[in-house]
Coordinates of C-alpha atoms in Angstrom, one line a residue:
Chain A
M1 CA 0.0 0.0 0.0
S2 CA 2.8 2.4 0.9
K3 CA 4.3 1.7 -2.5
F4 CA 1.1 2.9 -4.1
K5 CA 1.1 6.0 -1.9
K6 CA 4.6 6.8 -3.1
L7 CA 3.5 6.5 -6.7
V8 CA 0.5 8.8 -6.4
D9 CA 2.4 11.2 -4.1
F10 CA 2.5 13.8 -6.8
K11 CA 4.2 16.4 -4.7
N12 CA 7.4 14.4 -4.4
W13 CA 7.7 13.6 -8.1
Q14 CA 10.7 14.9 -10.0
K15 CA 10.2 18.1 -11.7
S16 CA 10.6 16.7 -15.2
T17 CA 8.2 13.9 -14.5
K18 CA 5.7 16.4 -13.2
T19 CA 5.9 18.5 -16.3
V20 CA 5.5 15.6 -18.7
A21 CA 2.6 14.2 -16.7
M22 CA 0.9 17.6 -16.8
V23 CA 1.4 17.9 -20.5
I24 CA 0.1 14.4 -21.1
L25 CA -2.9 15.2 -18.9
A26 CA -3.5 18.5 -20.7
I27 CA -3.4 16.8 -24.1
L28 CA -5.8 14.1 -23.0
V29 CA -8.2 16.7 -21.6
V30 CA -8.1 18.8 -24.8
I31 CA -8.7 15.7 -26.9
F32 CA -11.6 14.6 -24.8
V33 CA -13.3 18.0 -24.7
L34 CA -12.8 18.6 -28.4
S35 CA -14.1 15.2 -29.3
S36 CA -17.2 15.8 -27.3
L37 CA -17.9 19.0 -29.3
N38 CA -20.0 18.3 -32.3
V39 CA -20.2 21.2 -34.7
S40 CA -22.6 20.6 -37.5
E41 CA -22.1 21.8 -41.0
Q42 CA -25.0 24.2 -40.7
D43 CA -23.5 25.8 -37.6
M44 CA -20.2 26.4 -39.3
L45 CA -21.8 27.9 -42.3
R46 CA -23.9 30.1 -40.1
N47 CA -20.7 31.7 -38.9
A48 CA -19.3 32.0 -42.4
S49 CA -18.0 35.3 -43.5
P50 CA -19.9 37.2 -46.3
E51 CA -17.2 36.3 -48.8
I52 CA -17.6 32.6 -48.2
E53 CA -21.3 32.8 -48.4
Q54 CA -20.9 34.5 -51.7
I55 CA -18.6 31.8 -52.9
I56 CA -21.0 29.1 -51.8
E57 CA -23.8 30.9 -53.5
D58 CA -21.8 31.1 -56.7
E59 CA -20.9 27.5 -56.6
K60 CA -24.4 26.3 -56.2
T61 CA -25.2 27.6 -59.6
S62 CA -22.1 26.3 -61.2
S63 CA -22.4 23.0 -62.9
R64 CA -18.7 22.7 -63.6
K65 CA -17.4 22.8 -60.0
S66 CA -18.5 21.0 -56.9
L67 CA -18.0 22.3 -53.5
T68 CA -16.7 20.2 -50.7
I69 CA -17.2 21.5 -47.2
T70 CA -15.3 19.5 -44.7
Y71 CA -15.4 19.7 -41.0
N72 CA -14.6 17.4 -38.2
D73 CA -16.2 16.9 -35.0
L74 CA -13.0 17.6 -33.1
G75 CA -14.2 21.1 -33.9
V76 CA -10.8 22.5 -34.3
I77 CA -10.2 22.6 -37.9
S78 CA -12.4 22.8 -40.9
Y79 CA -11.8 23.8 -44.4
I80 CA -13.7 24.3 -47.5
S81 CA -12.3 23.2 -50.8
F82 CA -13.3 23.5 -54.3
T83 CA -13.0 20.7 -56.8
T84 CA -13.0 21.5 -60.5
S85 CA -14.9 18.6 -61.9
G86 CA -12.9 16.7 -64.5
A87 CA -9.7 17.9 -63.0
S88 CA -8.1 16.6 -59.9
A89 CA -6.7 19.9 -58.8
L90 CA -7.8 20.8 -55.3
K91 CA -7.8 24.4 -54.2
E92 CA -7.9 25.0 -50.5
S93 CA -8.7 28.6 -49.6
Y94 CA -10.2 28.8 -46.2
V95 CA -9.6 27.6 -42.8
G96 CA -11.9 27.7 -39.9
F97 CA -11.5 27.2 -36.2
A98 CA -14.3 25.7 -34.1
G99 CA -16.9 26.4 -36.7
G100 CA -15.9 30.0 -37.4
I101 CA -14.9 30.3 -41.0
Y102 CA -12.2 32.9 -41.8
G103 CA -11.0 34.2 -45.1
A104 CA -7.6 32.8 -45.8
D105 CA -6.8 34.7 -48.9
E106 CA -3.8 36.7 -47.7
G107 CA -0.5 36.3 -46.0
G108 CA -0.2 34.3 -42.8
W109 CA -3.7 33.0 -42.7
K110 CA -3.3 31.5 -46.1
F111 CA -0.1 29.8 -45.2
A112 CA -1.6 28.6 -41.9
G113 CA -4.7 27.5 -43.7
Q114 CA -2.7 25.4 -46.2
M115 CA -0.6 23.8 -43.5
V116 CA -3.6 22.9 -41.4
N117 CA -5.4 21.6 -44.5
Y118 CA -2.5 19.3 -45.5
T119 CA -2.2 18.0 -42.0
Y120 CA -5.9 17.4 -41.7
R121 CA -6.1 15.7 -45.1
M122 CA -3.4 13.4 -43.9
L123 CA -5.4 12.3 -40.9
G124 CA -8.5 11.8 -42.9
T125 CA -11.5 14.0 -43.4
G126 CA -14.7 12.2 -42.7
E127 CA -13.4 9.7 -40.2
N128 CA -10.5 11.0 -38.2
L129 CA -7.6 8.8 -37.1
L130 CA -7.6 10.5 -33.7
H131 CA -11.0 9.1 -33.0
G132 CA -9.4 5.6 -33.2
V133 CA -6.9 6.6 -30.5
K134 CA -9.7 6.6 -27.9
L135 CA -10.7 3.1 -28.6
T136 CA -7.2 1.7 -28.9
L137 CA -6.2 3.3 -25.6
L138 CA -9.4 2.2 -23.8
L139 CA -9.2 -1.4 -25.0
T140 CA -5.4 -1.7 -24.3
T141 CA -5.5 -0.2 -20.8
L142 CA -8.7 -1.9 -19.6
S143 CA -7.7 -5.3 -20.9
M144 CA -4.2 -5.0 -19.4
I145 CA -5.5 -3.9 -16.0
I146 CA -8.1 -6.7 -15.9
G147 CA -5.6 -9.2 -17.3
A148 CA -2.8 -8.2 -14.9
I149 CA -5.1 -8.7 -11.9
F150 CA -6.4 -12.0 -13.1
S151 CA -2.8 -13.1 -13.9
V152 CA -1.7 -12.8 -10.3
F153 CA -4.2 -15.5 -9.3
L154 CA -3.2 -17.6 -12.4
A155 CA 0.5 -17.3 -11.4
L156 CA -0.1 -18.2 -7.8
G157 CA -2.2 -21.1 -9.0
K158 CA 0.5 -22.4 -11.3
I159 CA 3.1 -22.4 -8.5
S160 CA 0.6 -23.8 -6.0
E161 CA 1.3 -27.0 -4.3
N162 CA -2.3 -28.1 -5.0
K163 CA -1.9 -30.3 -8.1
V164 CA -5.4 -29.7 -9.5
I165 CA -5.1 -25.9 -9.2
S166 CA -1.6 -26.0 -10.7
K167 CA -2.6 -28.1 -13.6
L168 CA -5.7 -26.0 -14.3
S169 CA -3.7 -22.8 -14.3
S170 CA -1.1 -24.3 -16.6
A171 CA -3.7 -25.5 -19.0
Y172 CA -5.3 -22.1 -19.2
I173 CA -2.0 -20.4 -19.8
F174 CA -1.0 -23.1 -22.4
F175 CA -4.3 -22.7 -24.2
F176 CA -4.3 -18.9 -24.5
R177 CA -0.7 -18.7 -25.4
G178 CA -1.0 -21.5 -27.9
T179 CA -3.9 -20.2 -30.0
P180 CA -4.1 -17.0 -32.1
L181 CA -5.7 -14.0 -30.4
L182 CA -7.7 -13.3 -33.5
I183 CA -9.5 -16.6 -33.4
Q184 CA -9.9 -16.3 -29.6
M185 CA -11.7 -13.1 -30.3
F186 CA -13.8 -14.7 -33.0
V187 CA -14.8 -17.5 -30.7
I188 CA -15.9 -15.0 -28.0
Y189 CA -17.7 -12.7 -30.5
F190 CA -19.3 -15.2 -32.8
S191 CA -19.2 -18.7 -31.3
V192 CA -20.0 -18.1 -27.6
P193 CA -23.3 -16.2 -28.3
G194 CA -24.1 -18.9 -30.9
I195 CA -23.6 -21.7 -28.4
F196 CA -25.4 -20.1 -25.5
G197 CA -28.1 -18.4 -27.5
F198 CA -27.6 -14.7 -26.8
A199 CA -26.3 -11.7 -28.7
W200 CA -23.7 -9.3 -27.5
R201 CA -25.8 -6.3 -28.4
S202 CA -28.6 -7.5 -26.2
L203 CA -26.4 -6.6 -23.2
F204 CA -27.5 -3.0 -23.9
A205 CA -30.9 -1.4 -24.1
A206 CA -32.9 -2.3 -27.2
G207 CA -33.2 1.3 -28.4
D208 CA -29.5 2.0 -28.0
P209 CA -28.3 2.8 -31.5
E210 CA -24.7 1.9 -30.5
A211 CA -25.7 -1.4 -29.0
V212 CA -24.0 -3.5 -31.7
Y213 CA -20.8 -1.5 -31.4
K214 CA -20.8 -1.6 -27.6
G215 CA -21.5 -5.3 -27.7
A216 CA -18.5 -5.9 -30.0
F217 CA -16.4 -3.8 -27.6
I218 CA -17.3 -5.9 -24.6
A219 CA -16.5 -9.1 -26.6
A220 CA -13.1 -7.7 -27.6
L221 CA -12.4 -6.6 -24.1
I222 CA -13.1 -10.1 -22.7
A223 CA -11.0 -11.7 -25.4
F224 CA -8.0 -9.4 -24.9
S225 CA -8.3 -9.6 -21.0
L226 CA -8.3 -13.4 -21.1
N227 CA -5.3 -13.4 -23.5
A228 CA -3.4 -10.7 -21.6
A229 CA -3.9 -12.7 -18.3
A230 CA -2.2 -15.8 -19.8
Y231 CA 0.8 -13.8 -21.0
C232 CA 1.1 -11.7 -17.8
A233 CA 0.7 -14.8 -15.6
E234 CA 4.0 -16.1 -16.9
I235 CA 5.6 -12.8 -16.2
V236 CA 4.2 -12.7 -12.7
R237 CA 5.2 -16.3 -12.0
A238 CA 8.8 -15.7 -13.2
A239 CA 9.0 -12.6 -11.1
I240 CA 7.7 -14.3 -8.0
Q241 CA 10.0 -17.2 -8.4
S242 CA 13.0 -14.9 -8.9
I243 CA 12.7 -13.7 -5.4
D244 CA 15.4 -15.2 -3.1
K245 CA 14.2 -18.3 -1.2
G246 CA 15.6 -16.7 1.9
Q247 CA 12.7 -14.2 1.9
N248 CA 10.3 -17.1 2.0
E249 CA 12.2 -18.7 4.9
A250 CA 12.5 -15.5 6.9
A251 CA 8.8 -14.8 6.6
K252 CA 8.0 -18.4 7.6
A253 CA 10.4 -18.3 10.5
L254 CA 8.6 -15.1 11.7
G255 CA 5.4 -17.1 11.7
M256 CA 3.7 -15.4 8.7
G257 CA 1.1 -17.4 6.8
Y258 CA 1.2 -17.9 3.1
G259 CA -1.2 -15.1 2.3
Q260 CA 0.6 -12.6 4.5
M261 CA 4.0 -13.6 3.1
M262 CA 2.8 -13.2 -0.5
R263 CA 1.0 -9.9 0.1
T264 CA 3.6 -8.1 2.2
I265 CA 6.9 -9.7 1.2
I266 CA 7.1 -11.6 -2.0
I267 CA 4.7 -9.8 -4.4
P268 CA 5.8 -6.2 -3.4
Q269 CA 9.4 -7.2 -4.2
S270 CA 8.5 -9.0 -7.4
I271 CA 6.4 -6.1 -8.8
R272 CA 9.5 -4.1 -9.7
R273 CA 10.9 -7.1 -11.7
M274 CA 7.6 -7.4 -13.5
I275 CA 7.6 -3.8 -14.8
P276 CA 9.9 -4.2 -17.8
P277 CA 8.3 -7.3 -19.2
L278 CA 4.9 -5.9 -18.5
C279 CA 5.8 -2.8 -20.4
N280 CA 6.7 -5.1 -23.3
E281 CA 3.4 -6.9 -23.0
F282 CA 1.6 -3.6 -22.9
V283 CA 3.3 -2.4 -26.1
M284 CA 2.4 -5.7 -27.8
M285 CA -1.1 -5.3 -26.7
I286 CA -1.4 -1.8 -28.2
K287 CA -0.6 -3.3 -31.5
D288 CA -2.7 -6.5 -31.0
V289 CA -5.7 -4.3 -30.5
S290 CA -5.6 -3.5 -34.2
L291 CA -7.1 -7.0 -34.7
V292 CA -10.5 -5.5 -33.8
F293 CA -10.8 -4.4 -37.4
A294 CA -12.1 -8.0 -37.9
I295 CA -15.2 -7.3 -35.8
S296 CA -15.6 -3.7 -37.2
L297 CA -14.5 -1.8 -34.1
M298 CA -13.2 1.6 -35.2
D299 CA -9.6 1.7 -33.8
I300 CA -6.7 3.5 -35.4
T301 CA -6.1 0.7 -37.9
T302 CA -9.7 0.2 -39.0
I303 CA -10.1 3.9 -39.4
S304 CA -6.9 4.3 -41.5
K305 CA -8.1 1.5 -43.7
T306 CA -11.5 3.2 -44.0
I307 CA -10.0 6.5 -44.9
M308 CA -7.8 4.8 -47.5
T309 CA -10.8 3.1 -49.2
S310 CA -13.3 5.9 -48.9
E311 CA -11.0 8.9 -49.7
G312 CA -8.3 7.2 -51.7
N313 CA -5.8 8.6 -49.3
Y314 CA -2.9 6.2 -49.4
L315 CA -0.8 8.4 -47.2
V316 CA -3.0 7.9 -44.2
F317 CA -1.0 4.9 -43.0
I318 CA 2.0 7.1 -42.3
P319 CA 0.3 9.3 -39.6
A320 CA -1.3 6.1 -38.3
L321 CA 2.2 4.7 -37.7
L322 CA 3.3 7.9 -36.1
I323 CA 0.3 7.8 -33.7
Y324 CA 1.1 4.3 -32.6
L325 CA 4.7 5.4 -32.1
V326 CA 3.7 8.3 -29.9
I327 CA 1.4 6.1 -27.8
T328 CA 4.1 3.5 -27.4
A329 CA 6.7 6.2 -26.4
V330 CA 4.3 7.7 -23.8
F331 CA 3.7 4.3 -22.2
T332 CA 7.3 3.3 -22.2
F333 CA 8.1 6.5 -20.5
I334 CA 5.4 6.0 -17.9
F335 CA 6.6 2.4 -17.2
G336 CA 10.2 3.6 -16.9
K337 CA 9.1 6.1 -14.3
I338 CA 7.2 3.5 -12.3
E339 CA 10.2 1.2 -12.4
K340 CA 12.5 3.9 -11.1
R341 CA 10.1 4.8 -8.4
L342 CA 9.8 1.2 -7.2
S343 CA 13.6 0.8 -7.1
I344 CA 14.2 3.3 -4.3
Y345 CA 15.3 0.6 -1.9
E346 CA 17.9 -0.9 -4.1
Chain B
M1 CA 11.0 -21.7 38.2
S2 CA 9.9 -23.3 35.0
D3 CA 7.3 -26.1 34.9
Y4 CA 9.1 -28.0 32.2
Q5 CA 12.4 -29.8 32.2
Y6 CA 13.6 -29.1 28.6
I7 CA 12.7 -26.1 26.6
L8 CA 13.6 -28.0 23.4
K9 CA 14.2 -31.7 22.9
T10 CA 14.7 -33.8 19.8
E11 CA 14.5 -37.6 19.7
N12 CA 15.8 -39.8 17.0
L13 CA 15.7 -37.1 14.3
Y14 CA 16.3 -38.4 10.8
K15 CA 16.3 -36.4 7.6
S16 CA 17.2 -37.5 4.1
F17 CA 17.1 -35.7 0.8
G18 CA 16.3 -38.6 -1.5
T19 CA 18.9 -41.3 -0.8
L20 CA 21.2 -38.9 0.9
E21 CA 20.9 -39.1 4.7
V22 CA 21.7 -35.7 6.2
L23 CA 20.6 -36.3 9.8
R24 CA 21.0 -39.7 11.5
D25 CA 19.5 -40.2 14.9
V26 CA 20.1 -36.8 16.4
N27 CA 19.1 -36.5 20.0
L28 CA 19.6 -33.2 21.9
S29 CA 18.0 -31.7 25.0
V30 CA 18.2 -28.1 25.8
K31 CA 17.4 -26.5 29.1
K32 CA 16.1 -23.0 29.5
G33 CA 18.9 -20.4 29.4
E34 CA 21.5 -22.7 27.9
V35 CA 23.7 -21.6 25.1
I36 CA 24.6 -24.5 22.8
C37 CA 27.1 -24.1 20.0
I38 CA 27.0 -26.7 17.2
I39 CA 30.3 -27.1 15.4
G40 CA 31.5 -29.5 12.8
P41 CA 32.8 -29.8 9.2
S42 CA 30.6 -28.6 6.4
G43 CA 28.0 -31.1 5.2
A44 CA 27.7 -32.4 8.8
G45 CA 23.9 -31.5 8.9
K46 CA 24.3 -28.7 11.4
S47 CA 22.2 -26.2 9.5
T48 CA 19.7 -28.8 8.4
Y49 CA 19.2 -29.8 12.1
L50 CA 18.5 -26.2 13.0
R51 CA 16.2 -25.6 10.1
S52 CA 14.2 -28.8 10.9
L53 CA 13.5 -27.5 14.4
N54 CA 11.4 -24.7 13.1
Q55 CA 9.9 -26.6 10.2
L56 CA 11.9 -25.0 7.4
E57 CA 12.9 -28.6 6.6
K58 CA 10.5 -31.5 7.0
I59 CA 12.1 -34.2 9.0
T60 CA 11.9 -37.8 7.7
S61 CA 11.2 -39.2 11.2
G62 CA 11.8 -38.3 14.8
K63 CA 10.1 -36.3 17.6
V64 CA 10.4 -32.7 18.5
F65 CA 9.3 -31.5 21.9
I66 CA 8.9 -27.9 23.0
K67 CA 8.6 -27.3 26.7
D68 CA 8.2 -31.0 27.1
E69 CA 5.1 -31.0 24.8
L70 CA 5.2 -33.1 21.7
F71 CA 5.3 -30.7 18.8
L72 CA 5.9 -33.0 15.9
H73 CA 6.3 -36.7 15.5
R74 CA 7.0 -38.2 12.1
E75 CA 7.9 -41.7 10.9
H76 CA 9.1 -42.5 7.4
N77 CA 7.9 -39.2 6.0
R78 CA 4.4 -39.6 7.5
T79 CA 3.2 -37.3 10.2
I80 CA 2.1 -39.3 13.2
H81 CA 1.4 -36.5 15.5
R82 CA 1.3 -32.8 15.1
A83 CA 0.2 -30.1 17.6
E84 CA -3.1 -28.3 16.9
P85 CA -2.7 -25.5 14.4
D86 CA -2.9 -22.8 17.1
A87 CA -0.6 -24.5 19.5
Q88 CA 1.8 -25.2 16.6
K89 CA 1.9 -21.6 15.7
A90 CA 2.5 -20.6 19.3
M91 CA 5.3 -23.2 19.6
L92 CA 6.9 -22.0 16.3
L93 CA 6.9 -18.5 17.6
E94 CA 8.9 -19.6 20.6
M95 CA 11.8 -19.9 18.2
G96 CA 13.5 -17.0 16.5
M97 CA 15.8 -17.6 13.6
V98 CA 18.8 -15.7 12.3
F99 CA 20.1 -16.7 8.9
Q100 CA 23.5 -16.9 7.4
R101 CA 22.5 -14.5 4.6
F102 CA 20.4 -12.2 6.9
N103 CA 17.3 -12.4 4.6
L104 CA 16.1 -9.0 5.6
F105 CA 13.2 -7.7 3.6
P106 CA 14.9 -5.3 1.2
H107 CA 11.8 -3.3 0.4
K108 CA 11.2 -2.4 4.1
T109 CA 13.2 0.0 6.2
V110 CA 15.0 -1.2 9.3
L111 CA 12.1 -0.2 11.5
E112 CA 9.5 -1.8 9.2
N113 CA 11.6 -5.0 9.1
V114 CA 11.4 -5.2 12.9
M115 CA 7.8 -4.2 13.1
I116 CA 6.1 -6.1 10.3
A117 CA 5.8 -9.6 11.9
Q118 CA 4.7 -8.1 15.2
V119 CA 1.8 -6.4 13.5
L120 CA 0.9 -9.3 11.1
V121 CA 1.6 -12.3 13.3
R122 CA 1.4 -11.0 16.9
K123 CA -1.5 -8.7 16.0
K124 CA -0.1 -5.8 17.9
S125 CA -1.1 -2.2 17.2
A126 CA 1.4 -0.2 15.1
E127 CA 2.3 2.0 18.1
A128 CA 3.1 -0.9 20.4
A129 CA 5.1 -2.7 17.7
K130 CA 7.0 0.5 16.9
K131 CA 7.8 1.1 20.6
L132 CA 9.2 -2.4 21.0
A133 CA 11.0 -2.2 17.7
I134 CA 12.8 1.0 18.6
E135 CA 13.7 -0.5 22.0
I136 CA 15.2 -3.6 20.4
I137 CA 17.0 -1.8 17.6
E138 CA 18.6 0.4 20.3
R139 CA 19.8 -2.8 22.0
V140 CA 21.6 -3.9 18.9
G141 CA 23.0 -0.4 18.5
L142 CA 21.4 0.8 15.4
S143 CA 19.1 3.6 16.6
D144 CA 20.4 6.0 14.0
K145 CA 19.4 3.6 11.1
L146 CA 15.7 3.3 11.7
D147 CA 14.5 4.7 8.4
V148 CA 17.3 3.2 6.3
Y149 CA 16.8 0.5 3.7
P150 CA 18.9 -2.7 4.3
S151 CA 20.9 -2.2 1.1
K152 CA 22.5 0.8 2.7
L153 CA 23.8 -1.1 5.7
S154 CA 27.0 -3.1 6.1
G155 CA 26.7 -6.9 6.5
G156 CA 27.3 -6.7 10.2
Q157 CA 24.6 -4.0 10.6
Q158 CA 22.2 -6.1 8.5
Q159 CA 22.8 -9.1 10.7
R160 CA 22.1 -7.1 13.8
V161 CA 18.9 -5.9 12.3
A162 CA 18.0 -9.6 11.5
I163 CA 18.7 -10.4 15.2
A164 CA 16.5 -7.5 16.2
R165 CA 13.8 -8.7 13.9
A166 CA 13.8 -12.1 15.5
L167 CA 13.9 -10.7 19.0
A168 CA 10.9 -8.5 18.3
M169 CA 8.8 -11.6 18.2
E170 CA 9.9 -12.2 21.8
P171 CA 10.9 -15.8 21.3
E172 CA 12.3 -18.0 24.1
I173 CA 14.8 -19.8 21.9
M174 CA 17.1 -18.2 19.4
L175 CA 18.4 -20.3 16.5
F176 CA 21.5 -18.9 14.8
D177 CA 22.4 -20.5 11.5
E178 CA 26.1 -19.5 10.9
P179 CA 25.3 -15.9 11.6
T180 CA 28.8 -14.6 10.9
S181 CA 29.8 -16.8 8.0
A182 CA 28.7 -14.3 5.3
L183 CA 30.5 -11.4 7.0
D184 CA 33.8 -9.7 6.3
P185 CA 36.2 -10.6 9.1
E186 CA 36.2 -7.1 10.6
L187 CA 32.4 -7.1 11.0
V188 CA 32.2 -10.4 12.8
G189 CA 32.9 -8.8 16.2
E190 CA 29.9 -6.5 16.3
V191 CA 27.5 -9.4 15.7
L192 CA 29.2 -11.7 18.2
N193 CA 29.0 -8.9 20.8
V194 CA 25.2 -8.6 20.3
M195 CA 25.0 -12.4 20.7
K196 CA 27.1 -12.4 23.8
G197 CA 24.8 -9.7 25.3
L198 CA 21.8 -11.9 24.6
A199 CA 23.5 -14.9 26.2
K200 CA 24.2 -12.8 29.3
Q201 CA 20.5 -11.9 29.5
G202 CA 19.7 -15.6 29.8
M203 CA 18.4 -16.2 26.3
T204 CA 18.3 -19.9 25.3
M205 CA 20.5 -20.1 22.2
L206 CA 21.4 -22.7 19.6
V207 CA 24.3 -21.5 17.5
V208 CA 25.7 -23.2 14.5
T209 CA 29.1 -21.5 14.1
H210 CA 32.6 -21.7 13.0
E211 CA 33.7 -19.1 15.6
M212 CA 35.6 -21.4 18.0
G213 CA 36.6 -18.5 20.2
F214 CA 32.9 -17.5 20.6
A215 CA 31.9 -21.1 21.4
R216 CA 34.7 -21.5 24.0
E217 CA 33.8 -18.2 25.7
V218 CA 30.0 -18.2 25.6
A219 CA 28.7 -21.7 25.2
D220 CA 27.5 -23.8 28.1
R221 CA 27.8 -26.9 25.9
V222 CA 29.4 -27.5 22.6
V223 CA 28.1 -30.2 20.3
F224 CA 30.3 -31.7 17.6
M225 CA 28.4 -33.0 14.6
A226 CA 29.7 -34.9 11.6
D227 CA 28.0 -37.1 9.0
G228 CA 24.6 -36.2 10.3
M229 CA 25.3 -37.5 13.8
I230 CA 26.2 -35.9 17.1
L231 CA 29.6 -37.5 17.8
E232 CA 30.6 -35.6 20.9
E233 CA 28.8 -33.3 23.4
N234 CA 30.6 -31.6 26.3
T235 CA 31.5 -28.4 28.0
P236 CA 33.6 -26.2 25.8
K237 CA 36.6 -26.6 27.9
E238 CA 36.5 -30.4 27.9
L239 CA 35.6 -30.6 24.2
F240 CA 38.2 -28.2 23.0
D241 CA 41.0 -29.3 25.2
H242 CA 40.3 -33.1 25.5
P243 CA 38.3 -34.2 22.5
T244 CA 37.8 -38.0 22.5
N245 CA 36.2 -38.7 19.2
E246 CA 38.5 -39.3 16.3
K247 CA 36.8 -37.0 13.9
A248 CA 36.4 -34.2 16.5
I249 CA 40.2 -34.4 17.1
S250 CA 41.1 -34.0 13.4
F251 CA 38.4 -31.3 12.9
L252 CA 39.6 -29.3 15.9
R253 CA 43.2 -29.7 14.8
S254 CA 42.4 -28.2 11.4
V255 CA 40.4 -25.2 12.7
L256 CA 42.3 -24.2 15.8

């Protein structure tokens, strides 16, 4: 418990850690606030400047040109572009923030507008890659947390002296490490409801328009958690068994029971040794989550594929890679900090 | 003063690892307040004997009595008699153990090391445990190291903390398993001094040791073990000066 207190004891963090943590937190808050804003096309056009209204009016009557108005529900950036039919030239002239549309004809605004437009086009216009980040992070973090907790029991089971418990735990670990995650997910999403006669979407209210999507999320979460538990269990077991036997004997000689010994002596010491391989496992999981494309959950990978097919934007995979890289870097950094914090006694 | 004859007694203790017999018919009786040093060549079963007293090793057969009460009786790897769980726990707590490699809890400070079992096992309040812990740590001369992690201590200091940790459980018997063997020579003295202090206060002690000077000075009785058997048992003066057993003679000649 005191270990945990030290971790959350923000006041005593190093200054650099504090800064990074604050920046990450700020970014997360901004993303969440912005993704909850939902500016409609009409709202944006309502704020449009007279010049733009004029252009739109002109375009309506033109048969040669078509007008594309693009916005995203992140609400930050929107732009209007004009396509000359028959030609592929794309002319971007305007940029708007949070629904306000500004003229970008001159100077700095024009430059800023173009930069933003290019960036934005890279990330996709209709669907946005950043929307997928939410799902990827949520699925990775939740399934790792659930899996890690479950894995402690699996690991203790595997090293248990009770033969039945030990064999059962070993079988579980063998099964989930010996079969593909994708098929495990298919079994849970398709086969299990088939066998037991229920539907994942029926977990949610009948009128819920997102019931199917939420149902798929639950199925994926279960599959990933069960799989993560198997992999983490081996990590936990190895860490527990790496603790010097003398610690066991000292605890026993002091009259501690098995539970007390595990809880206060062995597991707290092994946690530090679990961190590097757990970080590894976490990074693997971030990438494994891309398998949800197979059950139509919109994570970074699925969205990039969608953007590619719907918009013909073959460059979209490059920012997708970069987003994965950033997520991985952030979590590696966090795990490194945790490891350092847990090593104070060494 | 005490209503029992022997605080600790073993009868016909046998222990084997597979086909290797480590203990062969070990009989020893310890009276309250006695300091007994167990000496002998390595592989003689000294440590195994000590460890089988507090159940770190399962004996193959034999009887262990604590305060004249039968604590454990096994024959051919089968338990014939065992004290009730509560009584068993109480009897185990009569024995404090100090290990060759200290085995302090590295993630706990000195104070926490000495407190933790008091709170978890003796069910004391944190304040009471802390009070006793501070008192005992002072006795081993480490009052200035209360909040230090073991990794920052010298071997001798770590072993003194380990002794304090065992004492904090208020045992009646202290088992020392080669407490100075892992120490640099210049650190041996500080640990032996703490042990001498304990002996003076009348603590019952079983010490497996290679420190013949300590055995000669402090022990009431010295036990010579070889090949899993007690070959000679006498006062230190008699045993060191006039050993009778052949193996004891050659062992003492090699170490003295």
